[in-house]
Amino acid sequence: MRYFISFVIGLSLFAQEKKNDIRSNLDIDGDFYFYMKADAYIKKLYFKLDALKAIAKDPKLSKRIDLTKLVFAENGLKDIVSLGASSKKLAKNLYQNKIFIELKEKPEGKVWAIFKGKEHSLDGLNLMPKDTVFASYGDFKFDGMIEFTSSLIKSIAPNRAQAGDRISNQLKRVGIDWDTVVKSSAGEMGIILSFDETKFLNLPVQKKMIEFPEPSIAVLMKVNDDYISSTLDNILTQRKTKIIKKEYDADTLVRSFGAPGFLPIQLTPTIVSSKNWLIFSSSEALALRCLNVKNKKEKGLATSRNYQRYRKGLPAKGNGLFYVGSKFSEYMGNIIAQGLKEDYTAEQTEKILEMMGLSLMDPFYMIGVVQRKKDGLLVTFNSNL
């Protein structure tokens, strides 16, 4: 995988001018360093789209080109000034990689509004259990997301520009005030996945059954008040949903309810409200473990030996974090390997998996932090590739 990345970067055009602010965010003395001025290429892309539109005879093609330009604009592509990347070896099988996206001083793309805000402590990490195998957590500005989605809808389907208002009105009919939801959210959210290796499912792959640990998912949401929690309680009460309520402590309420029994995994959907946190989980067990980690009743992901080793040199603060544990890669790689066995040799299968970052011999892992800098977006991640 590293050789492939190096090959791609070797083929890239290196800019003659390297801005000091870009260089300060990257490791120019590492294994490789890459920088390119992107705005000129983006302008060329728009020029080619305009040229294609000029010769297009089909009105539908002309509309598609206009749509493509609008989507690019809303996605913030036109705001990118330059791109940079670097990688350096920290230890055996441990590399630190950086990607920097330099933006215009005042980016116009609505997508960047989702990531606005100063760097801060990534508190969601303090709720993640030790056996978390995948996690993504960080800034999630509801107002920025709404602005981006609304602009995108207007670009793609102007006749549906009022769709957001209609959705807001429909939510109000069931007792949800969207503006209050936005204010109630503290602007941070994430998702985690854990595997229970004491319970295994049998998955059919290529006429064979393979064992896979029972997965559980939880959404972690930081809140300013109890509006979202109490609103959900009201909706569940109105629908006469059978709920089992448990008091974890004086500040925490756990609500679980049943799920269809015919599913291959045991689901106990659970909603937890605990001071400035909301947890939505597919299982009560995972929700309770998140609470235990939060209250220091059990050790979490951040205390695990591998996590501490792999996060070497990463920023303590940021606007987001992401994590892929080796267990996730190991089990996913095993599933794909079973599917490839009929058509490929074991050696060929391993090479394919290695290209995908799912090697069975050396399972992929990755820990990264996203930071919104004054002049752009910096992604720093450690991995074994």
Short mmCIF file of C-alpha atoms in Angstrom, two decimals:
data_model
loop_
_atom_site.label_atom_id
_atom_site.label_comp_id
_atom_site.label_asym_id
_atom_site.label_seq_id
_atom_site.Cartn_x
_atom_site.Cartn_y
_atom_site.Cartn_z
CA MET A 1 0.00 0.00 0.00
CA ARG A 2 2.82 2.42 0.88
CA TYR A 3 4.55 1.62 -2.41
CA PHE A 4 1.33 2.36 -4.27
CA ILE A 5 0.92 5.72 -2.50
CA SER A 6 4.57 6.60 -3.19
CA PHE A 7 4.09 5.68 -6.87
CA VAL A 8 1.01 7.91 -7.18
CA ILE A 9 2.77 10.79 -5.48
CA GLY A 10 5.81 10.25 -7.69
CA LEU A 11 3.63 10.73 -10.75
CA SER A 12 2.07 13.93 -9.38
CA LEU A 13 3.20 17.38 -10.48
CA PHE A 14 5.19 19.14 -7.83
CA ALA A 15 4.67 22.85 -7.54
CA GLN A 16 7.77 25.04 -7.79
CA GLU A 17 6.46 27.39 -5.10
CA LYS A 18 5.84 25.83 -1.72
CA LYS A 19 4.11 28.17 0.69
CA ASN A 20 5.59 28.40 4.16
CA ASP A 21 2.19 27.85 5.78
CA ILE A 22 1.76 24.60 3.86
CA ARG A 23 5.26 23.41 4.73
CA SER A 24 4.76 24.14 8.42
CA ASN A 25 1.83 21.71 8.52
CA LEU A 26 3.69 18.86 6.81
CA ASP A 27 6.84 16.80 7.41
CA ILE A 28 9.06 17.86 4.51
CA ASP A 29 11.95 15.71 5.75
CA GLY A 30 9.97 12.45 5.91
CA ASP A 31 9.80 9.44 3.57
CA PHE A 32 7.94 11.48 0.99
CA TYR A 33 6.55 14.97 0.59
CA PHE A 34 4.03 16.20 -1.96
CA TYR A 35 2.63 19.62 -2.78
CA MET A 36 0.63 20.95 -5.70
CA LYS A 37 -1.25 24.10 -6.56
CA ALA A 38 -4.80 22.88 -7.02
CA ASP A 39 -6.64 26.06 -7.99
CA ALA A 40 -5.12 26.10 -11.50
CA TYR A 41 -6.24 22.52 -12.14
CA ILE A 42 -9.71 23.26 -10.80
CA LYS A 43 -9.97 26.27 -13.12
CA LYS A 44 -8.92 24.02 -16.03
CA LEU A 45 -11.61 21.54 -15.02
CA TYR A 46 -14.27 24.26 -15.12
CA PHE A 47 -12.87 25.51 -18.45
CA LYS A 48 -13.15 22.01 -19.93
CA LEU A 49 -16.70 21.66 -18.63
CA ASP A 50 -17.60 25.01 -20.25
CA ALA A 51 -15.93 23.91 -23.50
CA LEU A 52 -17.85 20.63 -23.43
CA LYS A 53 -21.09 22.51 -22.82
CA ALA A 54 -20.38 24.81 -25.79
CA ILE A 55 -20.23 21.87 -28.20
CA ALA A 56 -22.95 19.80 -26.53
CA LYS A 57 -25.91 19.27 -28.83
CA ASP A 58 -28.01 17.43 -26.29
CA PRO A 59 -29.82 19.88 -23.92
CA LYS A 60 -29.81 17.17 -21.23
CA LEU A 61 -26.01 16.96 -21.36
CA SER A 62 -25.80 20.74 -21.05
CA LYS A 63 -27.98 20.63 -17.93
CA ARG A 64 -25.86 17.84 -16.45
CA ILE A 65 -22.72 19.94 -16.93
CA ASP A 66 -24.35 22.90 -15.16
CA LEU A 67 -25.43 20.58 -12.37
CA THR A 68 -21.89 19.18 -12.02
CA LYS A 69 -20.46 22.69 -11.67
CA LEU A 70 -23.05 23.62 -9.06
CA VAL A 71 -22.41 20.48 -7.01
CA PHE A 72 -18.64 21.12 -7.17
CA ALA A 73 -19.21 24.68 -5.97
CA GLU A 74 -21.40 23.62 -3.02
CA ASN A 75 -18.95 20.85 -2.11
CA GLY A 76 -16.23 23.46 -1.72
CA LEU A 77 -14.02 22.27 -4.60
CA LYS A 78 -13.55 25.81 -5.93
CA ASP A 79 -12.28 26.91 -2.50
CA ILE A 80 -9.24 24.62 -2.60
CA VAL A 81 -6.03 26.55 -3.26
CA SER A 82 -3.48 23.78 -2.86
CA LEU A 83 -2.97 20.24 -1.61
CA GLY A 84 -0.10 18.78 0.36
CA ALA A 85 0.81 15.41 1.86
CA SER A 86 3.70 13.85 3.73
CA SER A 87 4.68 10.67 5.52
CA LYS A 88 7.43 9.69 7.93
CA LYS A 89 8.34 6.54 9.82
CA LEU A 90 7.93 6.78 13.60
CA ALA A 91 8.79 3.18 14.52
CA LYS A 92 8.64 -0.31 13.10
CA ASN A 93 5.26 -0.70 11.33
CA LEU A 94 4.21 2.77 12.45
CA TYR A 95 4.00 5.73 10.08
CA GLN A 96 2.62 9.23 10.50
CA ASN A 97 0.82 10.58 7.45
CA LYS A 98 -0.48 14.10 6.90
CA ILE A 99 -2.81 15.64 4.35
CA PHE A 100 -3.32 19.39 4.18
CA ILE A 101 -6.02 21.14 2.15
CA GLU A 102 -5.35 24.86 1.82
CA LEU A 103 -8.52 26.93 1.40
CA LYS A 104 -9.28 30.43 0.22
CA GLU A 105 -9.37 33.07 2.94
CA LYS A 106 -13.18 33.12 2.81
CA PRO A 107 -14.36 29.75 1.46
CA GLU A 108 -17.79 29.87 -0.17
CA GLY A 109 -18.62 26.15 -0.25
CA LYS A 110 -21.25 25.38 2.36
CA VAL A 111 -19.59 22.06 3.20
CA TRP A 112 -16.83 23.88 5.10
CA ALA A 113 -19.41 25.28 7.53
CA ILE A 114 -19.75 21.76 8.97
CA PHE A 115 -16.11 21.86 10.09
CA LYS A 116 -15.98 25.41 11.38
CA GLY A 117 -14.80 26.03 14.92
CA LYS A 118 -11.67 26.07 17.04
CA GLU A 119 -9.72 22.95 17.99
CA HIS A 120 -10.87 21.40 21.26
CA SER A 121 -10.48 18.31 23.40
CA LEU A 122 -12.11 15.30 21.76
CA ASP A 123 -14.36 14.33 24.66
CA GLY A 124 -16.15 11.52 22.82
CA LEU A 125 -13.02 9.40 23.27
CA ASN A 126 -13.81 9.33 27.01
CA LEU A 127 -16.92 7.22 26.32
CA MET A 128 -15.43 4.63 23.96
CA PRO A 129 -15.02 1.09 25.39
CA LYS A 130 -11.70 -0.70 25.19
CA ASP A 131 -12.92 -3.15 22.53
CA THR A 132 -14.08 -0.44 20.11
CA VAL A 133 -12.96 -1.53 16.62
CA PHE A 134 -14.11 1.49 14.63
CA ALA A 135 -14.83 5.08 15.64
CA SER A 136 -15.50 8.42 14.02
CA TYR A 137 -16.17 11.43 16.21
CA GLY A 138 -15.96 15.19 15.92
CA ASP A 139 -17.60 18.47 15.03
CA PHE A 140 -21.05 18.13 13.59
CA LYS A 141 -22.68 21.53 13.19
CA PHE A 142 -26.37 20.92 12.55
CA ASP A 143 -26.81 24.47 11.25
CA GLY A 144 -23.85 24.03 8.87
CA MET A 145 -25.20 20.66 7.74
CA ILE A 146 -28.64 22.16 7.07
CA GLU A 147 -27.09 25.06 5.15
CA PHE A 148 -24.99 22.67 3.04
CA THR A 149 -27.91 20.29 2.37
CA SER A 150 -30.29 23.13 1.48
CA SER A 151 -27.78 24.66 -0.94
CA LEU A 152 -27.16 21.27 -2.52
CA ILE A 153 -30.90 20.66 -2.98
CA LYS A 154 -31.30 24.09 -4.56
CA SER A 155 -28.43 23.30 -6.93
CA ILE A 156 -29.66 19.85 -7.90
CA ALA A 157 -33.42 20.43 -7.87
CA PRO A 158 -34.44 24.12 -7.67
CA ASN A 159 -38.10 23.10 -7.79
CA ARG A 160 -37.56 21.29 -4.48
CA ALA A 161 -35.81 24.17 -2.74
CA GLN A 162 -38.54 24.27 -0.08
CA ALA A 163 -38.05 20.59 0.83
CA GLY A 164 -36.20 21.57 4.01
CA ASP A 165 -39.11 23.72 5.19
CA ARG A 166 -41.55 20.87 4.50
CA ILE A 167 -39.42 18.45 6.53
CA SER A 168 -39.25 20.99 9.37
CA ASN A 169 -43.05 21.33 9.34
CA GLN A 170 -43.50 17.54 9.37
CA LEU A 171 -41.19 17.27 12.38
CA LYS A 172 -43.22 19.90 14.22
CA ARG A 173 -46.35 17.79 13.71
CA VAL A 174 -44.77 14.97 15.74
CA GLY A 175 -43.51 17.37 18.40
CA ILE A 176 -39.97 18.12 17.21
CA ASP A 177 -38.88 21.74 16.80
CA TRP A 178 -35.85 21.56 14.51
CA ASP A 179 -34.50 24.99 15.47
CA THR A 180 -34.53 23.93 19.13
CA VAL A 181 -32.79 20.66 18.22
CA VAL A 182 -30.00 22.69 16.59
CA LYS A 183 -29.64 24.84 19.73
CA SER A 184 -29.77 21.78 21.99
CA SER A 185 -26.92 20.08 20.14
CA ALA A 186 -23.44 21.00 21.38
CA GLY A 187 -22.03 20.49 17.89
CA GLU A 188 -20.18 17.21 18.48
CA MET A 189 -21.26 13.75 17.42
CA GLY A 190 -19.77 10.39 16.60
CA ILE A 191 -20.34 6.71 15.94
CA ILE A 192 -18.56 3.66 17.34
CA LEU A 193 -18.59 -0.04 16.50
CA SER A 194 -17.61 -2.83 18.87
CA PHE A 195 -17.36 -6.61 18.47
CA ASP A 196 -18.42 -9.03 21.20
CA GLU A 197 -15.96 -11.91 20.84
CA THR A 198 -17.92 -14.02 23.34
CA LYS A 199 -20.83 -14.26 20.88
CA PHE A 200 -20.40 -15.25 17.25
CA LEU A 201 -22.72 -15.17 14.24
CA ASN A 202 -22.52 -17.60 11.34
CA LEU A 203 -22.37 -15.69 8.07
CA PRO A 204 -22.85 -17.46 4.71
CA VAL A 205 -19.96 -16.61 2.35
CA GLN A 206 -19.45 -18.56 -0.90
CA LYS A 207 -21.55 -21.50 0.32
CA LYS A 208 -19.53 -21.63 3.54
CA MET A 209 -20.40 -20.44 7.02
CA ILE A 210 -17.81 -18.28 8.74
CA GLU A 211 -17.87 -16.99 12.28
CA PHE A 212 -18.15 -13.26 12.90
CA PRO A 213 -18.33 -11.58 16.33
CA GLU A 214 -21.65 -9.99 17.24
CA PRO A 215 -21.46 -6.27 16.37
CA SER A 216 -22.97 -3.37 18.30
CA ILE A 217 -23.21 0.26 17.23
CA ALA A 218 -23.61 3.41 19.29
CA VAL A 219 -24.04 7.07 18.37
CA LEU A 220 -22.55 9.54 20.85
CA MET A 221 -23.98 13.05 20.90
CA LYS A 222 -22.92 15.97 23.06
CA VAL A 223 -25.83 18.21 24.08
CA ASN A 224 -26.45 21.50 25.86
CA ASP A 225 -29.72 20.53 27.55
CA ASP A 226 -32.33 17.75 27.79
CA TYR A 227 -34.62 18.96 24.95
CA ILE A 228 -33.79 16.10 22.55
CA SER A 229 -34.02 13.50 25.32
CA SER A 230 -37.38 14.71 26.67
CA THR A 231 -38.80 15.09 23.15
CA LEU A 232 -37.90 11.48 22.31
CA ASP A 233 -39.50 10.36 25.59
CA ASN A 234 -42.72 12.19 24.66
CA ILE A 235 -42.81 10.61 21.19
CA LEU A 236 -42.21 7.10 22.56
CA THR A 237 -44.94 7.64 25.19
CA GLN A 238 -47.42 8.88 22.56
CA ARG A 239 -46.74 5.78 20.46
CA LYS A 240 -47.16 3.57 23.54
CA THR A 241 -43.77 2.00 23.02
CA LYS A 242 -42.95 -0.51 25.73
CA ILE A 243 -39.88 0.91 27.45
CA ILE A 244 -37.78 -0.47 30.28
CA LYS A 245 -36.33 2.43 32.27
CA LYS A 246 -33.33 2.06 34.54
CA GLU A 247 -31.59 4.61 36.73
CA TYR A 248 -27.85 4.25 36.30
CA ASP A 249 -27.26 7.11 38.75
CA ALA A 250 -29.02 10.33 39.81
CA ASP A 251 -28.00 12.12 36.59
CA THR A 252 -28.46 9.26 34.14
CA LEU A 253 -31.52 7.58 32.67
CA VAL A 254 -31.34 4.42 30.55
CA ARG A 255 -34.30 3.49 28.33
CA SER A 256 -34.33 0.20 26.44
CA PHE A 257 -36.99 -1.34 24.25
CA GLY A 258 -37.41 -4.58 22.37
CA ALA A 259 -36.65 -5.35 18.74
CA PRO A 260 -37.98 -8.03 16.34
CA GLY A 261 -36.92 -11.47 17.53
CA PHE A 262 -36.34 -12.91 14.05
CA LEU A 263 -33.11 -10.93 13.54
CA PRO A 264 -29.82 -12.91 13.57
CA ILE A 265 -28.39 -10.67 16.29
CA GLN A 266 -29.85 -9.70 19.63
CA LEU A 267 -30.95 -6.07 19.52
CA THR A 268 -31.93 -4.05 22.57
CA PRO A 269 -32.17 -0.47 21.22
CA THR A 270 -31.23 1.87 24.04
CA ILE A 271 -31.32 5.62 24.61
CA VAL A 272 -29.22 7.07 27.41
CA SER A 273 -29.28 10.64 28.69
CA SER A 274 -26.50 11.56 31.09
CA LYS A 275 -25.87 15.25 31.82
CA ASN A 276 -24.46 16.66 28.57
CA TRP A 277 -24.45 13.34 26.69
CA LEU A 278 -26.95 11.36 24.65
CA ILE A 279 -26.17 7.79 23.62
CA PHE A 280 -28.19 5.89 21.02
CA SER A 281 -27.13 2.25 20.94
CA SER A 282 -28.17 -0.98 19.23
CA SER A 283 -27.58 -2.81 22.51
CA GLU A 284 -28.06 -1.96 26.15
CA ALA A 285 -24.77 -3.66 27.00
CA LEU A 286 -22.74 -1.30 24.79
CA ALA A 287 -24.61 1.77 26.10
CA LEU A 288 -23.84 0.76 29.69
CA ARG A 289 -20.20 0.16 28.84
CA CYS A 290 -19.97 3.67 27.36
CA LEU A 291 -21.35 5.00 30.65
CA ASN A 292 -18.90 2.90 32.66
CA VAL A 293 -15.97 4.30 30.68
CA LYS A 294 -17.32 7.85 31.09
CA ASN A 295 -17.58 7.36 34.85
CA LYS A 296 -14.20 5.59 35.05
CA LYS A 297 -15.77 2.33 36.19
CA GLU A 298 -13.95 0.47 33.43
CA LYS A 299 -11.03 1.21 31.14
CA GLY A 300 -11.71 2.69 27.74
CA LEU A 301 -10.12 2.69 24.30
CA ALA A 302 -7.79 5.57 25.19
CA THR A 303 -6.15 3.47 27.93
CA SER A 304 -5.48 0.42 25.76
CA ARG A 305 -1.84 -0.42 25.08
CA ASN A 306 -2.22 -0.50 21.31
CA TYR A 307 -4.11 2.80 21.16
CA GLN A 308 -1.48 4.57 23.23
CA ARG A 309 1.31 3.18 21.06
CA TYR A 310 -0.41 3.97 17.77
CA ARG A 311 -1.38 7.54 18.67
CA LYS A 312 2.26 8.58 19.15
CA GLY A 313 2.81 12.18 18.03
CA LEU A 314 -0.84 12.92 17.22
CA PRO A 315 -2.33 16.26 18.33
CA ALA A 316 -4.17 16.16 21.66
CA LYS A 317 -6.83 18.55 20.37
CA GLY A 318 -8.69 18.81 17.10
CA ASN A 319 -12.06 18.98 15.40
CA GLY A 320 -12.46 15.26 14.86
CA LEU A 321 -10.90 11.84 15.31
CA PHE A 322 -11.17 8.53 13.52
CA TYR A 323 -10.00 5.06 14.46
CA VAL A 324 -9.85 1.69 12.70
CA GLY A 325 -8.65 -1.13 14.94
CA SER A 326 -6.75 -4.18 13.70
CA LYS A 327 -9.65 -6.43 14.81
CA PHE A 328 -11.96 -4.65 12.37
CA SER A 329 -9.51 -5.19 9.50
CA GLU A 330 -8.87 -8.78 10.57
CA TYR A 331 -12.52 -9.86 10.53
CA MET A 332 -13.45 -7.89 7.42
CA GLY A 333 -10.40 -9.28 5.65
CA ASN A 334 -11.40 -12.81 6.63
CA ILE A 335 -14.87 -12.36 5.10
CA ILE A 336 -13.44 -11.01 1.83
CA ALA A 337 -10.77 -13.74 1.77
CA GLN A 338 -13.45 -16.44 1.96
CA GLY A 339 -15.21 -14.83 -1.00
CA LEU A 340 -11.99 -14.78 -3.05
CA LYS A 341 -10.80 -18.33 -2.29
CA GLU A 342 -12.76 -19.96 -5.11
CA ASP A 343 -11.11 -17.84 -7.82
CA TYR A 344 -7.67 -17.02 -6.41
CA THR A 345 -4.77 -18.78 -4.73
CA ALA A 346 -3.93 -18.01 -1.10
CA GLU A 347 -0.97 -15.88 -2.25
CA GLN A 348 -3.10 -13.91 -4.74
CA THR A 349 -5.82 -13.43 -2.12
CA GLU A 350 -3.30 -12.02 0.37
CA LYS A 351 -1.95 -9.58 -2.24
CA ILE A 352 -5.48 -8.36 -3.06
CA LEU A 353 -6.24 -7.90 0.63
CA GLU A 354 -2.93 -6.09 1.13
CA MET A 355 -3.85 -3.62 -1.63
CA MET A 356 -7.16 -3.01 0.20
CA GLY A 357 -5.37 -2.51 3.52
CA LEU A 358 -6.93 -5.70 4.92
CA SER A 359 -3.92 -8.02 5.01
CA LEU A 360 -4.48 -11.13 7.14
CA MET A 361 -0.74 -11.28 7.86
CA ASP A 362 -0.52 -7.66 9.04
CA PRO A 363 -4.04 -6.31 9.80
CA PHE A 364 -4.45 -2.61 9.06
CA TYR A 365 -4.94 -0.10 11.87
CA MET A 366 -5.29 3.66 11.81
CA ILE A 367 -5.76 6.51 14.29
CA GLY A 368 -6.21 10.06 13.05
CA VAL A 369 -7.10 13.59 14.08
CA VAL A 370 -8.71 16.29 11.93
CA GLN A 371 -7.89 19.94 12.64
CA ARG A 372 -9.48 23.03 11.14
CA LYS A 373 -6.60 25.46 10.72
CA LYS A 374 -6.86 29.15 9.92
CA ASP A 375 -5.87 28.50 6.31
CA GLY A 376 -7.31 25.05 5.72
CA LEU A 377 -7.91 21.51 6.92
CA LEU A 378 -5.17 19.26 8.32
CA VAL A 379 -5.60 15.49 8.68
CA THR A 380 -2.89 13.67 10.67
CA PHE A 381 -3.10 9.90 11.01
CA ASN A 382 -0.85 7.09 12.16
CA SER A 383 -1.03 3.65 10.56
CA ASN A 384 1.01 0.60 9.69
CA LEU A 385 0.80 1.44 5.96
#
